[in-house]
Amino acid sequence: MAPSRSGWLKFALPGLAVALGLLAFLPWASWLGFAGSIEMAAYRTVLREWSLWTLAIVAGALLAARVSGGRVGERLDGLQVKLEAIPGRSFVAVSAIAVLLAACLLSEALFARLPHHVDSIAQLFQARILTRFHLTAPAPVSYEFFAFTNSVLHEGRWFSQYPPGHPGLLAVGMLLHAQWLVNPLFSAGTVILLYGAARRLLGEGSARLAAVLYAISPFVLFMSASHMNHVTAAFFLALALYANTRATGGERELRWPLVLGVALAIAGTIRPLDALAWAAVLGSWLLIERGWRVALIAGAVCVAGLLPLFAYNGLTTGNPLRFGYTLLWGSGHGLGFHIDPWGEPFTLLRSLAETASDFQLFNAALFGWPVPSFVLLILALVAAGTDPRLRKACAPLIALLLVVPLGYFFYWHRDQFLGPRFLYASIVPAVMLSAAGIAAVDRRLGHWREAFRMALLASLFIGLGVKFPVTAGTLAGLNPEFKFRPEEQARQAGLSDAVIFVKVGWGTRLVARMWGWGISAPEAEQTYRTVDGCRLQIALDEADSLALAGADSARVRQELEQRLGEWRGERLPVIRGYFPDPSVRVDTTHPIVARCRQELELDLTGYTHYATLVWRNDPWLQRGLVFARLLDPARNEMLMARYPDFDHFLYAPAAPERGVRPDLRRLREEKPEMPDAEAEGGR
């Protein structure tokens, strides 16, 4: 590294450490007015726990080190020697196997090897299409029965909104009847690549420590047990990092820039923004170290590798540069500060608050210790200010850690499923920097080193032995409905071809009916969030009545769209959490009419989720078990008429309590009290 650049980084890296600390520890969301009382209380609790645990661990480690008289330090040194004697390949192989086994066990224990998020459900649906060697499937005639969040209806076809990379990998697993195993395998592979990259940047000791930190990270293990696409994207980004360390580390073989380009391209077919962000850093790094020629070769390979993605977009959305989520949600889905697809303003201050919240959650979730995870990372950046060799390694790593959050700074949506999942790509540089921080401090502490090591071990044992089981138990208790397997119930009942109507909540019925009328995804979402549910019910009933009476459907749809648009513009005060389906909004200043009470009474007898079942359908809806929403009797009869040779069953819980496994009963025997669409005209 050039002296001038090294001198600049000498001050920049410690400065970044300070900035990162301010971002990850201060309550920005609260100060900026974007945190509710629950979030504020939770954050104060975390800070209090960190303070108490840090004080207790540091004091305990200092006292224990003084009492031991160096005996514990000698044993730890002996253990370190034994670990260093293990061949590197054996060490990383054991680490990879440990991640694989832990992820598999957690997949079963926490998720019953089933998807628990709408994103992974949509991608499994797309994987089901790909297993038939198609990119899309013919759209259902009655879309309201089968549509789900993140499904795209376009020119008579339907498909998932997501790029094809992760669904393609899930499809391979699906063909082998082991789609749940895809993420554990790729996460295990990430350990190997991370170790290889860290060994070239930081040395053997730090590389082994980074592999261990990755293998014990709750964030890593929980995500690896899921079906989310962040895990496979992280693998290919780690492969790109490894290839870049080989290409910039003195090896002049052309294959490593080629591998770099291919890895970034594949990552781009999974999570395009993550790949673009990493490509900017890795490309700049390659350009500085190897020059224009090699960087252009890697870039050309990357662009060539993205051609299948552009072809996929062209064949599905009609435009090579238009992704499915842009087609579904409109221009509001793109980057920048604007009105988001849900009708809310995405502003600079909101983005700052959400980014800070992501970093704060990352700080807690990375290692799950009773002390802040970022302390180790910050120590690495501070140490890099006085160590030129560490500085050279830390510069690209901190750039890789920050570049993905920087990209999502301009993105309107956040989600904290299993942790700050949008920052998952930053796991790889984060654990490498943390390992570097531990190694740097360990070298410099002298006779304090024994206490430092004991504090680390105490944090590790408390994290794994106390906090990890508590978090895992909480996750295991979430969304019990997603763990049911109605296909096994059907198999036990001897069913082969059957339409299974799923009794869902009022809110799901309302949104599905809007989709059935061709209301766009953003308009349906905004309507549902701002309009009284009973008012919406009556409007949809009236539209259905007009269509059944022979009115022109296109005109009815136009009038319905205009009506809903006017209501959205009124912004009347509505609240949620009032009805059995808590997502339904209600205007408490108006009485609830009899027509809507029927819907409420239906929900009071219990309902379940439909989204978790859609990926089990054959997307062509022509064979096997066909899961459909239970709507009003007239529509149900019409759908049953399209499947005259199928059995018709109802899938509904026997009690209103959440988590009760639904029963599978013949629909004709059940005859649930569903309202007639023409029973009441208005409120």
Coordinates of N, CA and C in Angstrom, one line a residue, residues 40-41 45 105 149 153 160 180 206 222 226 292 346 350 366 373 386 388 401 408 462 539 541 551 590 627 649:
M40 N -38.1 1.7 22.5 CA -37.2 2.4 23.4 C -37.0 1.7 24.7
A41 N -38.0 1.0 25.3 CA -37.8 0.3 26.5 C -36.9 -0.9 26.3
T45 N -33.3 -1.6 28.1 CA -33.0 -2.9 28.7 C -31.7 -3.5 28.3
L105 N -29.8 -29.1 12.9 CA -30.5 -29.3 14.2 C -31.5 -28.2 14.4
T149 N -48.6 -12.8 -1.0 CA -47.7 -11.7 -1.0 C -46.4 -12.0 -1.8
L153 N -48.5 -11.3 -11.0 CA -49.5 -11.7 -12.1 C -49.2 -10.8 -13.3
S160 N -42.8 -15.7 -8.9 CA -42.3 -14.9 -7.7 C -41.6 -13.6 -8.1
W180 N -34.6 -27.9 2.5 CA -34.2 -27.3 3.8 C -32.7 -27.4 4.0
S206 N -5.6 -15.7 13.3 CA -6.8 -14.9 13.2 C -7.8 -15.6 12.3
F222 N -29.0 -19.1 13.1 CA -30.4 -19.0 12.9 C -30.8 -18.8 11.4
S226 N -32.7 -21.4 8.2 CA -33.9 -20.9 7.5 C -33.8 -21.2 6.0
W292 N -5.8 -1.7 -14.4 CA -7.0 -1.7 -15.2 C -7.3 -3.0 -16.0
F346 N -40.6 7.9 2.6 CA -39.2 7.4 3.0 C -38.3 8.6 2.9
R350 N -35.8 9.2 8.4 CA -36.3 7.8 8.6 C -35.2 6.8 8.3
L366 N -24.8 -10.3 16.6 CA -23.7 -10.9 15.9 C -23.1 -12.1 16.7
S373 N -21.1 -6.9 20.8 CA -20.3 -7.6 19.8 C -19.3 -6.6 19.1
T386 N -2.2 2.1 14.4 CA -0.8 2.0 14.7 C -0.1 0.8 14.2
P388 N 0.7 -0.9 10.5 CA 0.5 -0.8 9.1 C 0.0 -2.1 8.4
L401 N -17.8 -4.2 5.1 CA -18.8 -4.2 6.2 C -19.8 -3.1 6.0
Y408 N -28.4 0.0 1.4 CA -29.7 -0.1 2.0 C -30.1 1.2 2.7
I462 N -21.3 -17.6 28.5 CA -22.6 -17.1 28.9 C -23.5 -16.9 27.7
A539 N -67.7 -2.5 0.0 CA -67.4 -2.1 -1.3 C -67.1 -3.3 -2.2
D541 N -68.2 -6.4 -1.7 CA -69.5 -7.1 -1.8 C -70.3 -6.4 -3.0
A551 N -73.0 -7.0 -14.9 CA -72.3 -5.7 -15.3 C -71.0 -5.9 -15.9
H590 N -67.7 4.7 14.0 CA -68.9 4.2 13.3 C -69.3 2.8 13.9
F627 N -54.2 -26.2 -2.5 CA -54.6 -25.4 -1.3 C -55.1 -24.1 -1.8
F649 N -62.1 -30.4 0.6 CA -61.9 -30.5 2.0 C -61.7 -29.1 2.6

